[in-house]
Coordinates of C-alpha atoms and ligand atoms in Angstrom, one line a residue:
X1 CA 0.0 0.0 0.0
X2 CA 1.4 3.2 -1.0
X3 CA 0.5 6.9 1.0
X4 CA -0.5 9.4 -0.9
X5 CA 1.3 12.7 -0.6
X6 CA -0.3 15.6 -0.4
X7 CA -0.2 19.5 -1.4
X8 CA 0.5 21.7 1.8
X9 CA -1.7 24.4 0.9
X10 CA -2.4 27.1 3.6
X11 CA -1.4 24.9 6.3
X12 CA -3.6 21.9 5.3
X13 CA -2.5 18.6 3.6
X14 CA -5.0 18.4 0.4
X15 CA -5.3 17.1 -3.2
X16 CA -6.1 13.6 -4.4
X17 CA -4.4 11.1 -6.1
X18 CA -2.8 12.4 -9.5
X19 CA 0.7 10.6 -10.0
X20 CA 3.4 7.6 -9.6
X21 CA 6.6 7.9 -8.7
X22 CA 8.9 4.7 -10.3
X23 CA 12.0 3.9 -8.8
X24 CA 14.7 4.3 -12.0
X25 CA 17.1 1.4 -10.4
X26 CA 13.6 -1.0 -10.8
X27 CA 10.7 0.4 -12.8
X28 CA 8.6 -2.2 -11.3
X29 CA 9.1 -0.2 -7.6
X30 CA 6.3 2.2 -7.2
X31 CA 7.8 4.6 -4.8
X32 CA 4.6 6.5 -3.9
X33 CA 1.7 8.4 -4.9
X34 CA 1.0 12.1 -5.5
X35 CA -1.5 14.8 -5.7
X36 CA -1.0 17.0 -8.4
X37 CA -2.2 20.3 -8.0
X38 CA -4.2 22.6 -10.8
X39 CA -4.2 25.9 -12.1
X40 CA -7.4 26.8 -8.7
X41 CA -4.7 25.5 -6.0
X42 CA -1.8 27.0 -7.4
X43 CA -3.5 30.1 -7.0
X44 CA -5.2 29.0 -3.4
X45 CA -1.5 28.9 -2.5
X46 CA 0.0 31.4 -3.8
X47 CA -3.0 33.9 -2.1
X48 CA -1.9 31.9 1.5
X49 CA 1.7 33.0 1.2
X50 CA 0.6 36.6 0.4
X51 CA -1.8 36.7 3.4
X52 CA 0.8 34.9 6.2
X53 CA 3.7 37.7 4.8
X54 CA 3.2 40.3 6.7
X55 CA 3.0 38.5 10.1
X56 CA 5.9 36.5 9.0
X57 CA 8.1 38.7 7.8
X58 CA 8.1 40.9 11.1
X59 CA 8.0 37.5 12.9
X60 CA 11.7 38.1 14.2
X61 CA 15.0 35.9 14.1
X62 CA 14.2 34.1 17.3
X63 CA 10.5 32.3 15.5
X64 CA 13.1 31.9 11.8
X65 CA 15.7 30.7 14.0
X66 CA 13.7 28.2 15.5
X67 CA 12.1 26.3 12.6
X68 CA 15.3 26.4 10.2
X69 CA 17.2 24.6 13.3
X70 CA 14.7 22.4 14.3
X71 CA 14.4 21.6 10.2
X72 CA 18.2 21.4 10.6
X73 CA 18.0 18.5 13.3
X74 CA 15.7 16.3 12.2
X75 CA 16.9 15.8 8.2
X76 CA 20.4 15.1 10.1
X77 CA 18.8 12.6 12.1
X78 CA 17.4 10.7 9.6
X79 CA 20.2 11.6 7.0
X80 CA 20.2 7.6 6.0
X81 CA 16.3 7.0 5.6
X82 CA 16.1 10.1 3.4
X83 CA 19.2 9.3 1.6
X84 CA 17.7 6.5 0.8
X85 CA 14.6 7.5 -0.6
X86 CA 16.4 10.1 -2.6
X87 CA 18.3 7.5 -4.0
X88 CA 15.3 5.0 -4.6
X89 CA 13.3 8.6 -6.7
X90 CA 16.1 9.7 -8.1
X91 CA 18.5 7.4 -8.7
X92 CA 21.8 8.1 -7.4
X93 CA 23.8 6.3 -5.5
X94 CA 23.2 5.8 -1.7
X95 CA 26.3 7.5 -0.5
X96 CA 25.3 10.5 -3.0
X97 CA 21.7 10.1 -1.3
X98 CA 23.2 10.5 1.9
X99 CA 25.4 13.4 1.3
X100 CA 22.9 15.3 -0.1
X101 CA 21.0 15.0 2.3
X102 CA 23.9 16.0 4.9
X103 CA 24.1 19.1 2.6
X104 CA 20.3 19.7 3.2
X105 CA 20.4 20.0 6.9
X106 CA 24.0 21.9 6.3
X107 CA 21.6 24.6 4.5
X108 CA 19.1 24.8 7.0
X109 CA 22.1 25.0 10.2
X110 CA 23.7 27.9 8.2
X111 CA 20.7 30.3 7.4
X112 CA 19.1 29.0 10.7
X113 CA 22.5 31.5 12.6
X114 CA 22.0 33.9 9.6
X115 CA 18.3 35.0 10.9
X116 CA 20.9 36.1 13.9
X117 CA 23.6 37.9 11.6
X118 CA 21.1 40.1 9.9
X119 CA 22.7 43.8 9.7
X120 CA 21.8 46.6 8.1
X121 CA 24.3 50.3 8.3
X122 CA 23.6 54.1 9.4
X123 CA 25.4 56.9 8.4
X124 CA 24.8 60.5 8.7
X125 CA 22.9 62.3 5.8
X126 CA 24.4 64.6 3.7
X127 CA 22.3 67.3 5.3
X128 CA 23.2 68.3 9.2
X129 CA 20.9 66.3 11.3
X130 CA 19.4 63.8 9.3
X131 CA 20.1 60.2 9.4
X132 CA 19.9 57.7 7.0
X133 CA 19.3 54.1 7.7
X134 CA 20.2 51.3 5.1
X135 CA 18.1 47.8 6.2
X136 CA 16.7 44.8 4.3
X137 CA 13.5 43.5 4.2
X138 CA 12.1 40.0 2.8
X139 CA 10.9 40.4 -1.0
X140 CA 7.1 38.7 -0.1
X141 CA 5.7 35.7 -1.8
X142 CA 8.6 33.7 -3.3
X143 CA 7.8 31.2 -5.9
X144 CA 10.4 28.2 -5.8
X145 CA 10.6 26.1 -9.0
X146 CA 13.1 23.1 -8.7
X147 CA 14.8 20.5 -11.4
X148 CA 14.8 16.8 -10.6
X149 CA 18.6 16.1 -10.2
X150 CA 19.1 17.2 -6.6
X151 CA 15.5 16.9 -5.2
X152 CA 16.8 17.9 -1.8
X153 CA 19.9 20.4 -2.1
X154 CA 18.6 22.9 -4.3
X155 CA 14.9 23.4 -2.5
X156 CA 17.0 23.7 0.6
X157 CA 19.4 25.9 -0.6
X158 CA 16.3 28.2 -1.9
X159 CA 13.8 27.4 0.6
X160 CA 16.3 28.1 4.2
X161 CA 17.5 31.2 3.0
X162 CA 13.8 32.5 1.3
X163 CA 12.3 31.7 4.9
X164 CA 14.9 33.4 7.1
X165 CA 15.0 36.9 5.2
X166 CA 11.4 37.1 6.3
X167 CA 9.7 35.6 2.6
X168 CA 6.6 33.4 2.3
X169 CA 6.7 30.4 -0.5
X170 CA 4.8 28.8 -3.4
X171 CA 7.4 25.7 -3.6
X172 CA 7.0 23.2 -7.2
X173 CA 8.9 20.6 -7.4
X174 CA 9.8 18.9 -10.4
X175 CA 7.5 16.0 -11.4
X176 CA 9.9 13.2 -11.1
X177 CA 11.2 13.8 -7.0
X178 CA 8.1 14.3 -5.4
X179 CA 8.9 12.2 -2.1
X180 CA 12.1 14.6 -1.6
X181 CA 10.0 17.7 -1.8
X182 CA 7.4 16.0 0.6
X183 CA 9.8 14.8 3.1
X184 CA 11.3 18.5 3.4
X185 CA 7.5 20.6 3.4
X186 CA 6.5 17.9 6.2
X187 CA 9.7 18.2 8.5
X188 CA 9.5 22.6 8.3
X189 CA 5.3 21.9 8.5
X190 CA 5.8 20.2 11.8
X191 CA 8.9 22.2 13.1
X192 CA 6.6 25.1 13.3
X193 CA 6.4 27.4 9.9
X194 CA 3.0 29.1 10.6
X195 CA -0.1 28.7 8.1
X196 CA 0.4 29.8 4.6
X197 CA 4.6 30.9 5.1
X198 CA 5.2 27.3 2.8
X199 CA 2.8 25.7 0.6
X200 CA 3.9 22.9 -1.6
X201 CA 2.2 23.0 -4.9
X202 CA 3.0 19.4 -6.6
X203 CA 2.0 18.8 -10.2
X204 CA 3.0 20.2 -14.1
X205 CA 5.2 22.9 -14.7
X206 CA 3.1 23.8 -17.7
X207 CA 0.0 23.9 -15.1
X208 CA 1.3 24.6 -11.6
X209 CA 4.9 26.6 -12.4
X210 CA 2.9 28.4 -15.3
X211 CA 0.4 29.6 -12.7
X212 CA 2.8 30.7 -10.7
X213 CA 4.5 33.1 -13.6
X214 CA 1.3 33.9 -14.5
X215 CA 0.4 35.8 -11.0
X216 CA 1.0 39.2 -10.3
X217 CA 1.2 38.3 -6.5
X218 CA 4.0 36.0 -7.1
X219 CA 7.0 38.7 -6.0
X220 CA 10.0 36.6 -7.0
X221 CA 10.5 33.4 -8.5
X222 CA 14.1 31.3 -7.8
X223 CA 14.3 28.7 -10.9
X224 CA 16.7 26.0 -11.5
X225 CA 16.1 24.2 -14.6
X226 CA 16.4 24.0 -18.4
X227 CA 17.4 26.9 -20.6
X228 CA 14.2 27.2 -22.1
X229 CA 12.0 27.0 -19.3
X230 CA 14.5 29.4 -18.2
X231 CA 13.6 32.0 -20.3
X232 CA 9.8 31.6 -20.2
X233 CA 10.4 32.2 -16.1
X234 CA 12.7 35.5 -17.6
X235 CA 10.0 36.4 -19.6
X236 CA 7.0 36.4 -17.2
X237 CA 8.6 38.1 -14.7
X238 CA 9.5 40.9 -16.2
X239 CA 6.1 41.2 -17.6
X240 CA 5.1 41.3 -14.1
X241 CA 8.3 43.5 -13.1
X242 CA 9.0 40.6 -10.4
X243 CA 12.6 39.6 -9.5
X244 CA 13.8 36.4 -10.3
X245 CA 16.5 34.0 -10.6
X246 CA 17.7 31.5 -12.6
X247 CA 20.4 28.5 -12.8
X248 CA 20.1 26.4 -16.2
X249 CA 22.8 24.3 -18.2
X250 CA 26.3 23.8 -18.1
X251 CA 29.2 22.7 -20.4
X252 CA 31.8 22.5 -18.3
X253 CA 35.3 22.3 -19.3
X254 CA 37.7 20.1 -17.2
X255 CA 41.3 21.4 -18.6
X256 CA 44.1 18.5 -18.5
X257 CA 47.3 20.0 -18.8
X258 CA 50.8 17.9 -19.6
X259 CA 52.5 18.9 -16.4
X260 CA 48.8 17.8 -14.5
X261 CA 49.5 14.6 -12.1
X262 CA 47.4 11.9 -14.0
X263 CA 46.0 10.2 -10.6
X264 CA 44.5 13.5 -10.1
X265 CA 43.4 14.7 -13.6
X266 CA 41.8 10.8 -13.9
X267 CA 39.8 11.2 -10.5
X268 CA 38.5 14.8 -11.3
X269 CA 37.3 13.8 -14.8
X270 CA 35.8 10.5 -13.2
X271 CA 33.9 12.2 -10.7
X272 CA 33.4 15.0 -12.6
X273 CA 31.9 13.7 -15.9
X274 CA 29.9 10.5 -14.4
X275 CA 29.0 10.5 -10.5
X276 CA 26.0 11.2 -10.0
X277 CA 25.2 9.5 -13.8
X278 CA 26.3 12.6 -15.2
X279 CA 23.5 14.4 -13.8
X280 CA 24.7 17.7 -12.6
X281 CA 24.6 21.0 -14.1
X282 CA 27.7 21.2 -13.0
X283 CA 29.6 18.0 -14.5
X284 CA 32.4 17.8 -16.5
X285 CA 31.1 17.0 -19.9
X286 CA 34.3 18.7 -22.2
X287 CA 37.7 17.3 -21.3
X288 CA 40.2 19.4 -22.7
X289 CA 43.6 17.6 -22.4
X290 CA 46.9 19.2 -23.9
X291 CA 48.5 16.8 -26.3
X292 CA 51.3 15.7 -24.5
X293 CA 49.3 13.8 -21.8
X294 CA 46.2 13.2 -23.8
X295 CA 47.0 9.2 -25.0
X296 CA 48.5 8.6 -21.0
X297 CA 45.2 10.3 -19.8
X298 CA 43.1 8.1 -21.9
X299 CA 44.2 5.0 -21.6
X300 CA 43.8 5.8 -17.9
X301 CA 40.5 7.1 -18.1
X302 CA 39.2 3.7 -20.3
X303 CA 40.8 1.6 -17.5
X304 CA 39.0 3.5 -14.5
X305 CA 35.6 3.3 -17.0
X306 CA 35.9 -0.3 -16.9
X307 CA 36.2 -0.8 -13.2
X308 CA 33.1 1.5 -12.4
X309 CA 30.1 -0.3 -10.9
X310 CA 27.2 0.4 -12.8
X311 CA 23.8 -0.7 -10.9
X312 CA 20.8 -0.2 -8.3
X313 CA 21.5 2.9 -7.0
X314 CA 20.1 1.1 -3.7
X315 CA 23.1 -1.5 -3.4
X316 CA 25.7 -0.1 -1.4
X317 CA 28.8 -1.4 -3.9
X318 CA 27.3 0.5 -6.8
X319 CA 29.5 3.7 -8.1
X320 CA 27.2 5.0 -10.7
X321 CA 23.3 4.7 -10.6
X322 CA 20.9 4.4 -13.4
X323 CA 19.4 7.4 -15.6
X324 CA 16.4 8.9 -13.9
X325 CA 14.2 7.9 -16.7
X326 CA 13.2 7.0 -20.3
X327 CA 13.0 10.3 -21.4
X328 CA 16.6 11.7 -20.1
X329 CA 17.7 7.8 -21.2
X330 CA 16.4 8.3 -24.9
X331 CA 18.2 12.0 -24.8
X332 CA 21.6 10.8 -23.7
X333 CA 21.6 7.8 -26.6
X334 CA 20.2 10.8 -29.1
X335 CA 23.4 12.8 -28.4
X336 CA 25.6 9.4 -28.4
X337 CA 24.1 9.3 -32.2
X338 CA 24.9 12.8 -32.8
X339 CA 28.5 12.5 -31.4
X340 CA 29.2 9.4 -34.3
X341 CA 27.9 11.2 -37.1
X342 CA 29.7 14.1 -36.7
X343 CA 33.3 12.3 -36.3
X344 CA 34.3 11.9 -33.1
X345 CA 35.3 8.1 -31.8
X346 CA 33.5 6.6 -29.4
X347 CA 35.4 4.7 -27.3
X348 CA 34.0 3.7 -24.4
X349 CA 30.6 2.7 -23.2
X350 CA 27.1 4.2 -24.1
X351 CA 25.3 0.8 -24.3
X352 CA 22.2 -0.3 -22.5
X353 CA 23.3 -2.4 -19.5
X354 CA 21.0 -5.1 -18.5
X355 CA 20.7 -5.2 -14.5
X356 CA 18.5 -7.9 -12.3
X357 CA 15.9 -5.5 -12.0
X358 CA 14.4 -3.4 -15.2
X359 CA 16.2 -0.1 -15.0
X360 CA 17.8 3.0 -17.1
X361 CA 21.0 1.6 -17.0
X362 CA 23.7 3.0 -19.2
X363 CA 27.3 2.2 -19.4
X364 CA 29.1 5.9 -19.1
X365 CA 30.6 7.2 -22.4
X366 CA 33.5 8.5 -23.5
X367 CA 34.0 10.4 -26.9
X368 CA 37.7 10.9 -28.4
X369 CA 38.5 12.9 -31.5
X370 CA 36.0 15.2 -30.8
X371 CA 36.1 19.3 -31.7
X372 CA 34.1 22.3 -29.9
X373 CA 32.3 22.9 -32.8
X374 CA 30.3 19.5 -32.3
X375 CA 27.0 19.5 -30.9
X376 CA 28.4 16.9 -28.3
X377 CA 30.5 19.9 -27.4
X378 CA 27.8 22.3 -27.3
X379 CA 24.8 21.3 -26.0
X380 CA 23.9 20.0 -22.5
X381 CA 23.6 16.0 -22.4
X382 CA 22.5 16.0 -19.2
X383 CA 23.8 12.2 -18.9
X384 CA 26.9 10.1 -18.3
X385 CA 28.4 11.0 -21.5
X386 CA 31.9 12.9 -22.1
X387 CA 34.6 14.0 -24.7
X388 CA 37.4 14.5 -24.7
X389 CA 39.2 17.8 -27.8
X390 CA 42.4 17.5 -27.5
X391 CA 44.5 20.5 -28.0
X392 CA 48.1 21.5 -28.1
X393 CA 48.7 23.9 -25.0
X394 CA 47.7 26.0 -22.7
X395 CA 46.2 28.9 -24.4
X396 CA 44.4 26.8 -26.9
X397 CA 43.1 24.9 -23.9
X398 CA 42.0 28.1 -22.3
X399 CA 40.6 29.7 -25.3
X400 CA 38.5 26.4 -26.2
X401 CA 37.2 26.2 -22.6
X402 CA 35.9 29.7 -22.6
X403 CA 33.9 28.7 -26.3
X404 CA 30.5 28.2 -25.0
X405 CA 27.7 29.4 -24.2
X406 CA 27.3 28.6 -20.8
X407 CA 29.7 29.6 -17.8
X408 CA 28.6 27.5 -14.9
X409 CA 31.7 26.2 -13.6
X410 CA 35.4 25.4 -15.2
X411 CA 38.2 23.3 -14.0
X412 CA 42.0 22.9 -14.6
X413 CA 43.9 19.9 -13.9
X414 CA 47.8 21.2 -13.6
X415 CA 51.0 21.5 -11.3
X416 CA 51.8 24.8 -12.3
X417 CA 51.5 27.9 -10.4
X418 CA 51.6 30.4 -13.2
X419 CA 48.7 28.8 -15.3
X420 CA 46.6 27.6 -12.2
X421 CA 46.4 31.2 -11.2
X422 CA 46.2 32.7 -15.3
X423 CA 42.8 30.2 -15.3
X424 CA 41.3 31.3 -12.1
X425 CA 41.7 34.9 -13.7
X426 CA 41.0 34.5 -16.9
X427 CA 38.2 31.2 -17.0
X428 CA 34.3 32.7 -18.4
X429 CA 32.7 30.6 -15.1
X430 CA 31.2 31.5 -12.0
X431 CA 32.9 28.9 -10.5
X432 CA 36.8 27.8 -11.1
X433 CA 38.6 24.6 -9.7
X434 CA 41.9 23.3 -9.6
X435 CA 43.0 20.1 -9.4
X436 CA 39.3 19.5 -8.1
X437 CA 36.4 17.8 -10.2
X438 CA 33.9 20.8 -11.7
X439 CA 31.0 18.9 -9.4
X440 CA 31.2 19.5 -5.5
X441 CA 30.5 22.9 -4.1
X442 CA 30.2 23.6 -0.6
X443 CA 27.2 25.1 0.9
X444 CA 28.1 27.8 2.7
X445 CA 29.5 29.6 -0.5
X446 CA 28.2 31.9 -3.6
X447 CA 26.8 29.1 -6.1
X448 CA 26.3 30.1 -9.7
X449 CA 27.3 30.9 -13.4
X450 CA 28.1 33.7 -16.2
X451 CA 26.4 34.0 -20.0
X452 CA 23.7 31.6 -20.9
X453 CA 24.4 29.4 -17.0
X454 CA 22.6 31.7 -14.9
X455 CA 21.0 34.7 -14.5
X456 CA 20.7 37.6 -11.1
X457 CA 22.3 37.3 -8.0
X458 CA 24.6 34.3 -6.8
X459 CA 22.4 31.5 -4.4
X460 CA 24.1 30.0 -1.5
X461 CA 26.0 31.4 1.4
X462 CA 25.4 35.1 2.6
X463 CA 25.2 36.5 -1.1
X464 CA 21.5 34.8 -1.1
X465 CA 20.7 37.7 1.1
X466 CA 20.8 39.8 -2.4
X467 CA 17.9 37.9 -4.1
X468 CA 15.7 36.9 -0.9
X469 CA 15.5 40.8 0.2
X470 CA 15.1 44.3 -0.9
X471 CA 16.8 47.4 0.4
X472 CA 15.3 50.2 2.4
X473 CA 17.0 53.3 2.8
X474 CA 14.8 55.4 5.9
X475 CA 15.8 59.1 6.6
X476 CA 15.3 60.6 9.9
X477 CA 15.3 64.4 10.9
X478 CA 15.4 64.6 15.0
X479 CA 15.7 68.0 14.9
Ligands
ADP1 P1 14.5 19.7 -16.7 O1 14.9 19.4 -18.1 O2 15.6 19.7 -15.7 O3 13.3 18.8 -16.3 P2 12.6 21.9 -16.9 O4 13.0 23.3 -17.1 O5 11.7 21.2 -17.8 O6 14.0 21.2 -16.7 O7 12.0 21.7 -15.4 C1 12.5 22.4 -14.3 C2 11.3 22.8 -13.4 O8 10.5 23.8 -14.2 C3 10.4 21.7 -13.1 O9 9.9 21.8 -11.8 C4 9.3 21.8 -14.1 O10 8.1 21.3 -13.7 C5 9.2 23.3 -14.2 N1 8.5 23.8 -15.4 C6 8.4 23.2 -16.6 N2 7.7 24.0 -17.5 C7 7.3 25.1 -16.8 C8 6.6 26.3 -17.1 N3 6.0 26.5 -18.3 N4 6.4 27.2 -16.2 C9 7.0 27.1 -15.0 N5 7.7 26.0 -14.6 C10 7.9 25.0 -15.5

């Protein structure tokens, strides 16, 4: 028997039955069942969070405090139980589950002590006697509109800061991790959020998210998701002159340079390109290795391929989980298509694997021969799928990597000084590493990209403060 799940809409659990959740790892696994709102309760919602604003935004730090800490405890405490149902929904691999899950209640901890940092400044007016006050205040009713491939992080890291700059929210998840979403709106439900400051709207984006750009009481929207919804979310808002957000694709160069030490250039393209099946906006998908180290990097990279345990994402021995369903699978085999016919050599991987259980399991792929004018090069697979343009230096390494559209993050693989520190200047990302996989941010840091990556203010860390709040400047004459 499986529970239904229900919208949180004003403080009350409703909706009926409206969609299955299927396990990837075993397609036979129903992992639960889900009301899926309409257009009439996306706006019921979205009406809640307006009416519980004003009480919540001059609610204090003490009440924020509270429930982000309390929300903060409890996902810690049952880090493995959730970590495992992320991993049953979504498909990645239990340790993955787990850490995200870690990196949830991480989120929560972190704004939970900045509803006690808040600041604001005073300085004296220009004009004798007069002085001028600089504070923030929350923006109002937040809509929150979340992709699939970290059901857990990213509401967190939109949700905890939204709540403690004094915002209410309209949260959608995205179809395929409703359990996640659930898990999180129940455990900030019961640590004490009043009525209407979090209502969960599950259902279609073209219904429910649509809904949400369509309302003129919707004040901001954070949205992390394709480029195209992207810019229907771009659109909206500025019809409605709201703020909003966005984080979309990434093509992320992963620079290999001959002086780089293999071990490390092999584990950061690894990790980089495939945990997480390749799933991460942030992954390593163009591996850019300088012509002098490209054959030794290869042959190491098809030996590391080969030892990777593909599988259920729910068996503890497996290193790379299934894809999260037929749709993404069909989409990553497309682009394996595309990357033959335009020339490049595939040479490793991107067949079906069969599994004991029926599954989207495919073997991670590796492309050589490739150039940056391919699509393979240009356009966001989304999947366990990676090639490698070789080139003959540094510059042409630098100058390749910083060819795209996208700017999300960029890393270089090298032991020297003088180009390590040329790439961190010089690299068109909002996020650089060195000698460290392009995947793996920490939490309590600016997150985000340049060009077509992401758009407004950074998330994450205290530069969410920009987006969840809104400046006043007061002037006072005393006399
Ligand atoms: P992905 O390819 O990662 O699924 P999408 O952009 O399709 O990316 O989905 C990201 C989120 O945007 C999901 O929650 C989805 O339901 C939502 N979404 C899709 N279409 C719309 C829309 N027209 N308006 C608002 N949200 C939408």
């Amino acid at each position: 028997m499986t529970v239904l799940r229900k919208n949180l809409i004003d403080g009350e659990w409703l909706g009926e039955a409206g969609s299955r959740n299927i396990n990837p790892s075993n397609t036979n696994d129903v992992v639960g069942e889900y009301a899926s709102a309409g257009p009439e309760q996306a706006k019921q919602a979205i009406a809640a969070a307006k009416a519980a604003f004003p009480a919540w935004s001059r609610s204090g730090p003490l009440a924020r405090h509270a429930v982000l800490k309390k929300t903060s405890d409890e996902i810690m405490a049952r880090k493995d139980e959730i970590g495992r149902s992320l991993a049953r929904e979504e498909g990645k691999t239990l340790a993955e589950g787990v850490g995200e899950t870690i990196r949830a209640a991480q989120l929560f901890d972190f704004f939970a002590g900045e509803t006690l940092r808040l600041s604001g400044e005073m300085v004296p007016s220009v004009r004798p006697g007069v002085g001028v006050e600089m504070t923030r205040e929350g923006v109002g009713v937040v809509g929150i509109i979340t992709p699939w491939n970290f059901p857990i992080a990213i509401p967190a890291w939109k949700i905890a800061p939204a709540l403690a700059y004094g915002n209410t929210i309209v949260f959608k998840p995205a179809e395929l991790v409703p359990e996640s979403a659930w898990t999180i709106v129940d455990i900030l439900h019961r640590a004490g959020l009043p009525k209407g400051v979090l209502n969960l709207v599950m259902g279609k984006g073209s219904v429910v998210g649509q809904a949400m750009l369509d309302s003129p009481d919707v004040n901001a929207i954070s949205f992390t998701g394709s480029v195209g919804t992207g810019k229907r979310v771009a659109a909206a808002s500025v019809e409605h002159m709201r703020k909003f957000q966005l984080e979309m694709g990434g093509k992320n160069p992963l620079v290999v340079l001959d002086d780089a030490d293999l071990g490390t250039a092999v584990d950061c393209a690894i990790n980089g390109a495939y945990f997480s099946t390749g799933q991460r906006c942030t992954a390593s998908s163009r591996l850019i290795v300088a012509e002098g180290i490209h054959d030794r990097f290869v042959d190491a990279m098809k030996e590391r391929l080969d030892k990777l345990v593909i599988g259920d994402a729910l068996d503890a021995k497996t290193q790379i989980g299934p894809v999260v369903d037929q749709t993404q699978l069909k989409q990553d085999e497309d682009y394996i298509a595309i990357g033959r016919q335009e020339g490049a050599e595939l040479a490793f991987g991107g067949d079906r694997l069969e599994r004991e259980t029926p599954g989207f399991y495919l073997r991670p792929a590796l492309f050589l021969g490739s150039t940056n004018a391919m699509r393979i090069s240009r356009e966001e697979i989304f999947g366990p799928v990676a090639n490698v343009i070789r080139v003959k230096d540094y510059d042409e390494a630098l100058s390749v990597a910083n060819d795209t559209p996208f700017g999300l993050t960029s890393g270089i693989c090298t032991t020297s000084l003088k180009h390590a520190t040329h790439f961190k200047r010089n690299s068109e990302a909002g996020m650089v590493m060195v000698n460290l996989p392009t995947a793996g941010v920490d939490f309590h840091v600016p997150f985000g990209g340049r060009k077509g990556s992401s758009y407004g203010p950074r998330e994450q860390g205290r530069y969410a403060m920009e987006f969840y709040t809104t400046v006043k400047t007061a002037y006072t004459f005393a006399g």
